Amino acid sequence: MLFKFKSKVTSDLIMLEADGRRLLKIMLGEDPIQGIVLSQDMPQVLAKLESAVAQDEALRAQRSQDAQIGKKQDLVDLTPPEFELDAVRLAQRASPMIKVLKRCVATPADLVWGV
């Protein structure tokens, strides 16, 4: 299944279901299949998404730093991390959505989506 995001000020953004649901959950705190983000709510939604991207990048940097320290001290930790990070960074997945949201903020417009 695909998610199709539409706005009057941008071209359509099509995402795979898993990616679309993940971004919607970050932006709205819920998992709607169809819906709308009103233009007046756009700055808060954009801030939530950018904050999540920053947190993901910080976590990745911390994990990388921890791995480097472990290698230097010849420590081998065979316990799995509390959760695995996706191979594709959230920043990469969210980049097209952030561009759409920024355009919707600059030229006030609603964002709608459906499947």
Tab-separated table of C-alpha atoms in Angstrom:
chain	number	residue	atom	x	y	z
A	1	MET	CA	0.000	0.000	0.000
A	2	LEU	CA	1.172	3.530	-0.728
A	3	PHE	CA	0.462	6.848	0.951
A	4	LYS	CA	-0.154	9.813	-1.318
A	5	PHE	CA	0.359	13.253	0.245
A	6	LYS	CA	-1.131	16.226	-1.620
A	7	SER	CA	-0.990	19.978	-1.279
A	8	LYS	CA	-1.969	22.846	-3.556
A	9	VAL	CA	1.552	24.308	-3.368
A	10	THR	CA	3.624	21.159	-4.006
A	11	SER	CA	3.661	18.153	-6.222
A	12	ASP	CA	2.337	14.879	-4.814
A	13	LEU	CA	4.559	12.941	-2.437
A	14	ILE	CA	4.167	9.169	-2.597
A	15	MET	CA	5.608	6.965	0.151
A	16	LEU	CA	5.545	3.306	1.008
A	17	GLU	CA	3.100	2.437	3.772
A	18	ALA	CA	5.670	1.776	6.505
A	19	ASP	CA	7.502	5.039	5.892
A	20	GLY	CA	4.310	7.078	5.596
A	21	ARG	CA	2.899	5.618	8.812
A	22	ARG	CA	6.142	6.256	10.671
A	23	LEU	CA	6.230	9.915	9.635
A	24	LEU	CA	2.540	10.425	10.406
A	25	LYS	CA	3.024	8.919	13.848
A	26	ILE	CA	5.916	11.307	14.513
A	27	MET	CA	4.086	14.346	13.165
A	28	LEU	CA	0.635	13.724	14.605
A	29	GLY	CA	1.091	11.187	17.369
A	30	GLU	CA	-1.513	8.959	15.794
A	31	ASP	CA	-1.727	6.695	12.792
A	32	PRO	CA	-4.505	7.938	10.521
A	33	ILE	CA	-4.930	6.303	7.127
A	34	GLN	CA	-6.567	9.391	5.667
A	35	GLY	CA	-6.464	12.889	6.978
A	36	ILE	CA	-5.434	16.478	6.796
A	37	VAL	CA	-2.963	18.816	8.434
A	38	LEU	CA	-4.342	22.336	8.390
A	39	SER	CA	-2.036	25.187	7.403
A	40	GLN	CA	-2.241	26.761	10.870
A	41	ASP	CA	-0.976	23.480	12.420
A	42	MET	CA	1.863	23.096	9.926
A	43	PRO	CA	4.633	24.839	11.968
A	44	GLN	CA	4.072	22.536	14.969
A	45	VAL	CA	3.984	19.439	12.779
A	46	LEU	CA	7.178	20.523	11.020
A	47	ALA	CA	8.883	21.167	14.368
A	48	LYS	CA	7.955	17.677	15.635
A	49	LEU	CA	9.383	16.034	12.534
A	50	GLU	CA	12.594	18.085	12.598
A	51	SER	CA	12.998	17.317	16.307
A	52	ALA	CA	12.632	13.574	15.672
A	53	VAL	CA	15.226	13.766	12.901
A	54	ALA	CA	17.646	15.596	15.226
A	55	GLN	CA	17.110	12.989	17.960
A	56	ASP	CA	17.713	10.142	15.498
A	57	GLU	CA	20.941	11.764	14.282
A	58	ALA	CA	22.134	12.324	17.880
A	59	LEU	CA	21.404	8.694	18.766
A	60	ARG	CA	23.306	7.489	15.711
A	61	ALA	CA	26.266	9.704	16.578
A	62	GLN	CA	26.260	8.405	20.153
A	63	ARG	CA	26.104	4.780	18.995
A	64	SER	CA	28.973	5.391	16.582
A	65	GLN	CA	31.040	7.036	19.292
A	66	ASP	CA	30.301	4.180	21.730
A	67	ALA	CA	31.362	1.649	19.095
A	68	GLN	CA	34.641	3.489	18.513
A	69	ILE	CA	35.381	3.629	22.245
A	70	GLY	CA	34.601	-0.083	22.548
A	71	LYS	CA	37.032	-0.895	19.724
A	72	LYS	CA	39.795	1.193	21.285
A	73	GLN	CA	39.397	-0.578	24.614
A	74	ASP	CA	39.029	-4.007	22.980
A	75	LEU	CA	35.673	-4.474	24.633
A	76	VAL	CA	33.263	-6.822	22.980
A	77	ASP	CA	29.653	-6.426	24.005
A	78	LEU	CA	27.592	-9.289	22.683
A	79	THR	CA	24.328	-8.008	24.138
A	80	PRO	CA	22.016	-6.576	21.526
A	81	PRO	CA	21.259	-2.855	21.738
A	82	GLU	CA	17.944	-1.941	23.318
A	83	PHE	CA	16.628	-1.318	19.820
A	84	GLU	CA	18.097	-1.459	16.368
A	85	LEU	CA	18.394	1.607	14.176
A	86	ASP	CA	17.177	1.359	10.604
A	87	ALA	CA	19.855	1.183	7.952
A	88	VAL	CA	18.287	4.226	6.308
A	89	ARG	CA	18.410	7.314	8.512
A	90	LEU	CA	15.199	9.084	9.466
A	91	ALA	CA	16.659	12.236	7.906
A	92	GLN	CA	16.714	10.485	4.535
A	93	ARG	CA	13.143	9.232	4.858
A	94	ALA	CA	11.802	12.539	6.171
A	95	SER	CA	13.620	14.896	3.795
A	96	PRO	CA	10.911	14.982	1.094
A	97	MET	CA	8.188	15.454	3.738
A	98	ILE	CA	10.132	18.279	5.411
A	99	LYS	CA	10.408	20.047	2.050
A	100	VAL	CA	6.663	19.703	1.490
A	101	LEU	CA	5.874	20.969	4.996
A	102	LYS	CA	8.222	23.953	4.623
A	103	ARG	CA	6.549	24.887	1.358
A	104	CYS	CA	3.129	24.563	3.021
A	105	VAL	CA	4.293	26.900	5.795
A	106	ALA	CA	5.786	29.460	3.383
A	107	THR	CA	2.689	29.564	1.201
A	108	PRO	CA	-0.085	28.605	3.620
A	109	ALA	CA	-1.711	25.440	2.378
A	110	ASP	CA	-3.187	22.282	3.863
A	111	LEU	CA	-1.658	18.846	3.450
A	112	VAL	CA	-3.981	15.925	2.799
A	113	TRP	CA	-3.254	12.251	2.331
A	114	GLY	CA	-4.888	8.970	1.587
A	115	VAL	CA	-4.066	5.502	0.395
